[in-house]
XYZ file of C-alpha atoms in Angstrom:
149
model
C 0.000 0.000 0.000
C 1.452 3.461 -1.033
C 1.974 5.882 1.421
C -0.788 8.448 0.685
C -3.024 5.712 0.944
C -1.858 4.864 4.434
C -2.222 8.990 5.178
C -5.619 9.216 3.562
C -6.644 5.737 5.503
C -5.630 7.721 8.853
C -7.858 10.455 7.581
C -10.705 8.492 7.473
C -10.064 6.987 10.817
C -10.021 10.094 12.774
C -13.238 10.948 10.747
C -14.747 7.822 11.801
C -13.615 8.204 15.530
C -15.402 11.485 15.690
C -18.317 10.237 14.093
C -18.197 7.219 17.315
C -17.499 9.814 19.460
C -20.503 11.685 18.544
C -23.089 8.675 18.711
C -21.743 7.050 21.755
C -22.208 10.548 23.593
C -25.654 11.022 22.588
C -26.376 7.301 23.930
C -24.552 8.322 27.137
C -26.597 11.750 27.455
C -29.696 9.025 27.346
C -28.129 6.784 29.754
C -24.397 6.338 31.444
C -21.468 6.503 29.678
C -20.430 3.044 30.937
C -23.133 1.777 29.576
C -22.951 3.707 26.040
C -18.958 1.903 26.805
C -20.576 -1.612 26.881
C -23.070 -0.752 23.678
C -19.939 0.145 21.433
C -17.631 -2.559 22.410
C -20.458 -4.804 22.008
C -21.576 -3.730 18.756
C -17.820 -2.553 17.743
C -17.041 -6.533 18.055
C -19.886 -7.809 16.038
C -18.447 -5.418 13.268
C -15.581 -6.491 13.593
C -16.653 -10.563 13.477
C -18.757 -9.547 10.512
C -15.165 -7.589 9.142
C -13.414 -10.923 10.059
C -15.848 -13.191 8.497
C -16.296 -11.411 5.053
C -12.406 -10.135 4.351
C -10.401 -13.190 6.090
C -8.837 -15.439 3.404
C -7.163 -18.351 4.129
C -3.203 -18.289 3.186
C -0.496 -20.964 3.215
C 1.711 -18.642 5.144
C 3.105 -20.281 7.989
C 1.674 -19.165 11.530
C 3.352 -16.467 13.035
C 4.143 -16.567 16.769
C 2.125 -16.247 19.309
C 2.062 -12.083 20.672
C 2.351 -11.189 23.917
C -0.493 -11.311 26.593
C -0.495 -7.556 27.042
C -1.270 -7.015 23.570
C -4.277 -8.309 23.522
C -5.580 -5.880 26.541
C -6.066 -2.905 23.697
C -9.994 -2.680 24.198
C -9.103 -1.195 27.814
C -7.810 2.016 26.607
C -10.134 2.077 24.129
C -13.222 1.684 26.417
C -11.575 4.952 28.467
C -11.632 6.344 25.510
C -14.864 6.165 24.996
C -16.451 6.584 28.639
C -13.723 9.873 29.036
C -14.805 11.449 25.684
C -18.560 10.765 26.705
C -18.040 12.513 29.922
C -16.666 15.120 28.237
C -18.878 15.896 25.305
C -22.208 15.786 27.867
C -20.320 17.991 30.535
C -19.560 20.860 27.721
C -17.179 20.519 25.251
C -17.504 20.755 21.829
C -16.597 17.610 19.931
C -13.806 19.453 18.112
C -12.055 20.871 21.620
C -12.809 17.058 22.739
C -11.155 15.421 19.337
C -8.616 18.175 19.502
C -7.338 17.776 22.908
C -7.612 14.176 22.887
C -5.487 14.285 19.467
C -3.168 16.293 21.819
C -2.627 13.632 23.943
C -2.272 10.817 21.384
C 0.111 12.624 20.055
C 2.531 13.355 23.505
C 1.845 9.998 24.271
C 2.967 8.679 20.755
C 5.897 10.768 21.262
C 7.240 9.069 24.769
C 6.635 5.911 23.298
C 8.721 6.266 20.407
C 11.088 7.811 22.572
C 11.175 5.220 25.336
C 10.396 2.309 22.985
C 7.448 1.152 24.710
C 5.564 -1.636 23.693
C 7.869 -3.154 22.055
C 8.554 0.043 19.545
C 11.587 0.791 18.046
C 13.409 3.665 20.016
C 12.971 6.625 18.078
C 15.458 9.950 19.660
C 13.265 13.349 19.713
C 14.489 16.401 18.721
C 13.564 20.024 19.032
C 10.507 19.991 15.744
C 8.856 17.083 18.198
C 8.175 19.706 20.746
C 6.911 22.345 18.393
C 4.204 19.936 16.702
C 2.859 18.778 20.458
C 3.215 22.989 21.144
C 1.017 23.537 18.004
C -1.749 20.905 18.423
C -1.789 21.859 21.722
C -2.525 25.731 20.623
C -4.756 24.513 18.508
C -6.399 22.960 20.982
C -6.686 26.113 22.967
C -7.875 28.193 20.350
C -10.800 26.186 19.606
C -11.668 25.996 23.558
C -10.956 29.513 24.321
C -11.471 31.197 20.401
C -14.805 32.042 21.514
C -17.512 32.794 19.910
């Protein structure tokens, strides 16, 4: 796969994240966001059977070995993800300060873990430009919290 198709592929996952974002706090305004948690996951894991079941094809690859147990405890950040960005939607921010800010954080957070090679990922040294781009999402950030109307 070419790179612009990766780029364009992360597009349309951060599109499709807000979109989650969005429904999953309107459940939560009608209920808890724990349970609008459990309603995702559940129905996020039927998709992704029905993903499984329609675009898995066999190979005659050899099996690769088996990952480590931690890896397969990804649905945990993910359901904080959900319940925090619930919480925060239906206690007053915007969905773009809530995408925005949480983009902030993904992106810190990608940064110390290329930096301290955690989870296995290759050590990656950051530099000077690393601290600008979390400086500018985070201004961004601020500007659409505090930009006003």
């Amino acid at each position: 796969m070419s790179r612009s198709a990766d780029w364009l592929i992360a597009l349309a996952a951060g599109a499709v994240l807000a979109v989650m974002i969005q429904v999953n706090s309107v459940l939560a305004a009608h209920s808890t966001a724990f349970f609008a948690s459990w309603v995702a996951h559940g129905v996020g894991a039927l998709a992704a059977l029905a993903l499984i079941a329609v675009m898995s094809r066999p190979t005659g690859a050899a099996r690769p070995e088996k990952p480590p147990l931690w890896s397969y405890l990804g649905g945990v950040p993910g359901a904080f993800t959900v319940v925090l960005a619930s919480v925060t939607i239906n206690g007053g921010l915007a969905l773009s300060v809530t995408i925005a800010l949480m983009l902030a954080g993904q992106v810190a957070f990608g940064m110390a873990a290329d930096q301290f090679g955690l989870f296995g990922m290759m050590r990656r040294k950051l530099g000077r430009r690393d601290l600008l781009v979390v400086l500018a999402v985070l201004a961004g950030s601020l500007l659409l919290l505090f930009g006003g109307r």
